[in-house]
Amino acid sequence: RRAAEKELTDTKMAKAEVEEQMDELAAGNRGLKKDLEDMRLAKAQVDAELGQSDAAKKVLEKELQDMKSTKAEVEVQLQQSDAAKKAVEQELEEMKSAKEQVDAVLEHSDAAKKAIEKELQDMKSAKAEVEIHLKQSDAAKKA
């Protein structure tokens, strides 16, 4: 029973750690989304400036390519973050399942303990009855 209670406590602690990791991932996602929005605004500026001159156009096209690379990196990070979030959610589901199993074991253990206690009580009652019969039998022999 103590092992099951320790496992339950460990599961609760692991759940808290998972929830903390999920909060950290959510905060990271917000930062990445802001970076992506900033890049979209910068791209709009680049598009406006492209019409001004051919020399500026070539420079800006290079900057745009760099931004696309950065955007691709950000999108990869977002995908990795989403994958990590899904893995954390899966782990949380597994922990919930483990907790349900622990709860079931605890319930079964309690039921078994009660059955054993009842059986012990029945044995004590039977012993008392046998002792009474023995005393009666001894009394009858003496008489």
mmCIF file of C-alpha atoms in Angstrom:
data_model
loop_
_atom_site.group_PDB
_atom_site.id
_atom_site.type_symbol
_atom_site.label_atom_id
_atom_site.label_comp_id
_atom_site.label_asym_id
_atom_site.label_seq_id
_atom_site.Cartn_x
_atom_site.Cartn_y
_atom_site.Cartn_z
ATOM 1 C CA ARG A 1 0.000 0.000 0.000
ATOM 2 C CA ARG A 2 2.840 2.389 0.850
ATOM 3 C CA ALA A 3 4.463 1.641 -2.494
ATOM 4 C CA ALA A 4 1.210 2.431 -4.259
ATOM 5 C CA GLU A 5 0.870 5.687 -2.313
ATOM 6 C CA LYS A 6 4.473 6.599 -3.183
ATOM 7 C CA GLU A 7 3.798 5.809 -6.830
ATOM 8 C CA LEU A 8 0.714 8.027 -6.669
ATOM 9 C CA THR A 9 2.755 10.855 -5.110
ATOM 10 C CA ASP A 10 5.474 10.400 -7.753
ATOM 11 C CA THR A 11 2.816 10.486 -10.467
ATOM 12 C CA LYS A 12 1.383 13.725 -9.074
ATOM 13 C CA MET A 13 4.868 15.282 -8.970
ATOM 14 C CA ALA A 14 5.561 14.176 -12.547
ATOM 15 C CA LYS A 15 2.215 15.639 -13.611
ATOM 16 C CA ALA A 16 3.174 19.007 -12.079
ATOM 17 C CA GLU A 17 6.493 18.907 -13.947
ATOM 18 C CA VAL A 18 4.714 18.132 -17.202
ATOM 19 C CA GLU A 19 2.287 21.010 -16.667
ATOM 20 C CA GLU A 20 5.232 23.333 -15.993
ATOM 21 C CA GLN A 21 6.901 22.167 -19.226
ATOM 22 C CA MET A 22 3.663 22.787 -21.119
ATOM 23 C CA ASP A 23 3.547 26.363 -19.737
ATOM 24 C CA GLU A 24 7.151 26.904 -20.837
ATOM 25 C CA LEU A 25 6.364 25.575 -24.332
ATOM 26 C CA ALA A 26 3.324 27.858 -24.579
ATOM 27 C CA ALA A 27 5.476 30.864 -23.624
ATOM 28 C CA GLY A 28 8.035 29.848 -26.271
ATOM 29 C CA ASN A 29 5.302 29.527 -28.891
ATOM 30 C CA ARG A 30 4.085 33.065 -28.160
ATOM 31 C CA GLY A 31 7.605 34.424 -28.657
ATOM 32 C CA LEU A 32 8.015 32.559 -31.947
ATOM 33 C CA LYS A 33 4.651 33.803 -33.215
ATOM 34 C CA LYS A 34 5.663 37.396 -32.418
ATOM 35 C CA ASP A 35 8.959 36.904 -34.289
ATOM 36 C CA LEU A 36 7.021 35.568 -37.274
ATOM 37 C CA GLU A 37 4.661 38.570 -37.199
ATOM 38 C CA ASP A 38 7.653 40.943 -36.994
ATOM 39 C CA MET A 39 9.122 39.226 -40.057
ATOM 40 C CA ARG A 40 5.852 39.631 -41.956
ATOM 41 C CA LEU A 41 5.875 43.369 -41.212
ATOM 42 C CA ALA A 42 9.515 43.649 -42.292
ATOM 43 C CA LYS A 43 8.712 41.805 -45.523
ATOM 44 C CA ALA A 44 5.927 44.289 -46.268
ATOM 45 C CA GLN A 45 8.418 47.137 -45.867
ATOM 46 C CA VAL A 46 10.885 45.400 -48.185
ATOM 47 C CA ASP A 47 8.176 44.954 -50.820
ATOM 48 C CA ALA A 48 7.393 48.704 -50.732
ATOM 49 C CA GLU A 49 11.051 49.666 -51.124
ATOM 50 C CA LEU A 50 11.691 47.244 -54.033
ATOM 51 C CA GLY A 51 10.047 49.620 -56.501
ATOM 52 C CA GLN A 52 12.470 52.492 -55.752
ATOM 53 C CA SER A 53 15.570 51.333 -57.633
ATOM 54 C CA ASP A 54 17.213 48.315 -59.259
ATOM 55 C CA ALA A 55 20.302 48.498 -57.025
ATOM 56 C CA ALA A 56 18.143 48.722 -53.912
ATOM 57 C CA LYS A 57 15.979 45.922 -55.332
ATOM 58 C CA LYS A 58 18.940 43.530 -55.487
ATOM 59 C CA VAL A 59 20.000 44.347 -51.926
ATOM 60 C CA LEU A 60 16.450 43.974 -50.672
ATOM 61 C CA GLU A 61 15.976 40.679 -52.504
ATOM 62 C CA LYS A 62 18.996 39.335 -50.631
ATOM 63 C CA GLU A 63 17.488 40.537 -47.319
ATOM 64 C CA LEU A 64 14.182 38.951 -48.278
ATOM 65 C CA GLN A 65 15.904 35.643 -48.932
ATOM 66 C CA ASP A 66 17.541 35.847 -45.502
ATOM 67 C CA MET A 67 14.141 36.525 -43.955
ATOM 68 C CA LYS A 68 12.658 33.528 -45.745
ATOM 69 C CA SER A 69 15.431 31.355 -44.304
ATOM 70 C CA THR A 70 14.760 32.746 -40.854
ATOM 71 C CA LYS A 71 11.027 32.225 -41.337
ATOM 72 C CA ALA A 72 11.663 28.612 -42.345
ATOM 73 C CA GLU A 73 13.783 28.132 -39.224
ATOM 74 C CA VAL A 74 11.020 29.657 -37.096
ATOM 75 C CA GLU A 75 8.429 27.401 -38.737
ATOM 76 C CA VAL A 76 10.625 24.356 -38.036
ATOM 77 C CA GLN A 77 10.910 25.496 -34.405
ATOM 78 C CA LEU A 78 7.132 25.899 -34.244
ATOM 79 C CA GLN A 79 6.662 22.387 -35.636
ATOM 80 C CA GLN A 80 9.169 21.008 -33.127
ATOM 81 C CA SER A 81 7.402 22.894 -30.358
ATOM 82 C CA ASP A 82 4.048 21.466 -31.456
ATOM 83 C CA ALA A 83 5.548 17.968 -31.586
ATOM 84 C CA ALA A 84 6.994 18.434 -28.092
ATOM 85 C CA LYS A 85 3.631 19.680 -26.853
ATOM 86 C CA LYS A 86 1.924 16.606 -28.301
ATOM 87 C CA ALA A 87 4.520 14.363 -26.659
ATOM 88 C CA VAL A 88 3.915 16.091 -23.324
ATOM 89 C CA GLU A 89 0.153 15.691 -23.763
ATOM 90 C CA GLN A 90 0.647 11.981 -24.551
ATOM 91 C CA GLU A 91 2.816 11.586 -21.466
ATOM 92 C CA LEU A 92 0.139 13.334 -19.392
ATOM 93 C CA GLU A 93 -2.486 10.900 -20.709
ATOM 94 C CA GLU A 94 -0.223 7.983 -19.820
ATOM 95 C CA MET A 95 0.211 9.412 -16.315
ATOM 96 C CA LYS A 96 -3.554 9.745 -15.937
ATOM 97 C CA SER A 97 -3.891 6.109 -16.961
ATOM 98 C CA ALA A 98 -1.181 5.092 -14.488
ATOM 99 C CA LYS A 99 -2.968 7.026 -11.733
ATOM 100 C CA GLU A 100 -6.223 5.228 -12.554
ATOM 101 C CA GLN A 101 -4.380 1.914 -12.307
ATOM 102 C CA VAL A 102 -2.873 2.923 -8.954
ATOM 103 C CA ASP A 103 -6.317 3.963 -7.714
ATOM 104 C CA ALA A 104 -7.722 0.603 -8.805
ATOM 105 C CA VAL A 105 -4.888 -1.255 -7.033
ATOM 106 C CA LEU A 106 -5.518 0.774 -3.874
ATOM 107 C CA GLU A 107 -9.243 0.004 -3.997
ATOM 108 C CA HIS A 108 -8.506 -3.702 -4.549
ATOM 109 C CA SER A 109 -5.972 -3.651 -1.704
ATOM 110 C CA ASP A 110 -8.497 -2.037 0.648
ATOM 111 C CA ALA A 111 -11.147 -4.593 -0.291
ATOM 112 C CA ALA A 112 -8.693 -7.473 0.261
ATOM 113 C CA LYS A 113 -7.674 -6.041 3.635
ATOM 114 C CA LYS A 114 -11.327 -5.823 4.713
ATOM 115 C CA ALA A 115 -11.954 -9.395 3.571
ATOM 116 C CA ILE A 116 -8.922 -10.622 5.528
ATOM 117 C CA GLU A 117 -10.021 -8.691 8.612
ATOM 118 C CA LYS A 118 -13.514 -10.207 8.352
ATOM 119 C CA GLU A 119 -12.046 -13.688 7.951
ATOM 120 C CA LEU A 120 -9.820 -13.094 10.989
ATOM 121 C CA GLN A 121 -12.840 -11.943 12.997
ATOM 122 C CA ASP A 122 -14.768 -15.052 11.902
ATOM 123 C CA MET A 123 -11.816 -17.241 12.991
ATOM 124 C CA LYS A 124 -11.708 -15.501 16.390
ATOM 125 C CA SER A 125 -15.437 -16.108 16.805
ATOM 126 C CA ALA A 126 -15.021 -19.763 15.843
ATOM 127 C CA LYS A 127 -12.100 -20.106 18.285
ATOM 128 C CA ALA A 128 -14.212 -18.610 21.077
ATOM 129 C CA GLU A 129 -17.024 -21.049 20.294
ATOM 130 C CA VAL A 130 -14.583 -23.995 20.344
ATOM 131 C CA GLU A 131 -13.175 -22.822 23.700
ATOM 132 C CA ILE A 132 -16.715 -22.627 25.113
ATOM 133 C CA HIS A 133 -17.454 -26.143 23.875
ATOM 134 C CA LEU A 134 -14.164 -27.402 25.360
ATOM 135 C CA LYS A 135 -14.959 -25.830 28.727
ATOM 136 C CA GLN A 136 -18.452 -27.346 28.608
ATOM 137 C CA SER A 137 -16.972 -30.716 27.679
ATOM 138 C CA ASP A 138 -14.424 -30.500 30.535
ATOM 139 C CA ALA A 139 -17.191 -29.508 32.933
ATOM 140 C CA ALA A 140 -19.313 -32.436 31.743
ATOM 141 C CA LYS A 141 -16.369 -34.859 32.224
ATOM 142 C CA LYS A 142 -15.751 -33.584 35.753
ATOM 143 C CA ALA A 143 -19.417 -33.930 36.530
#
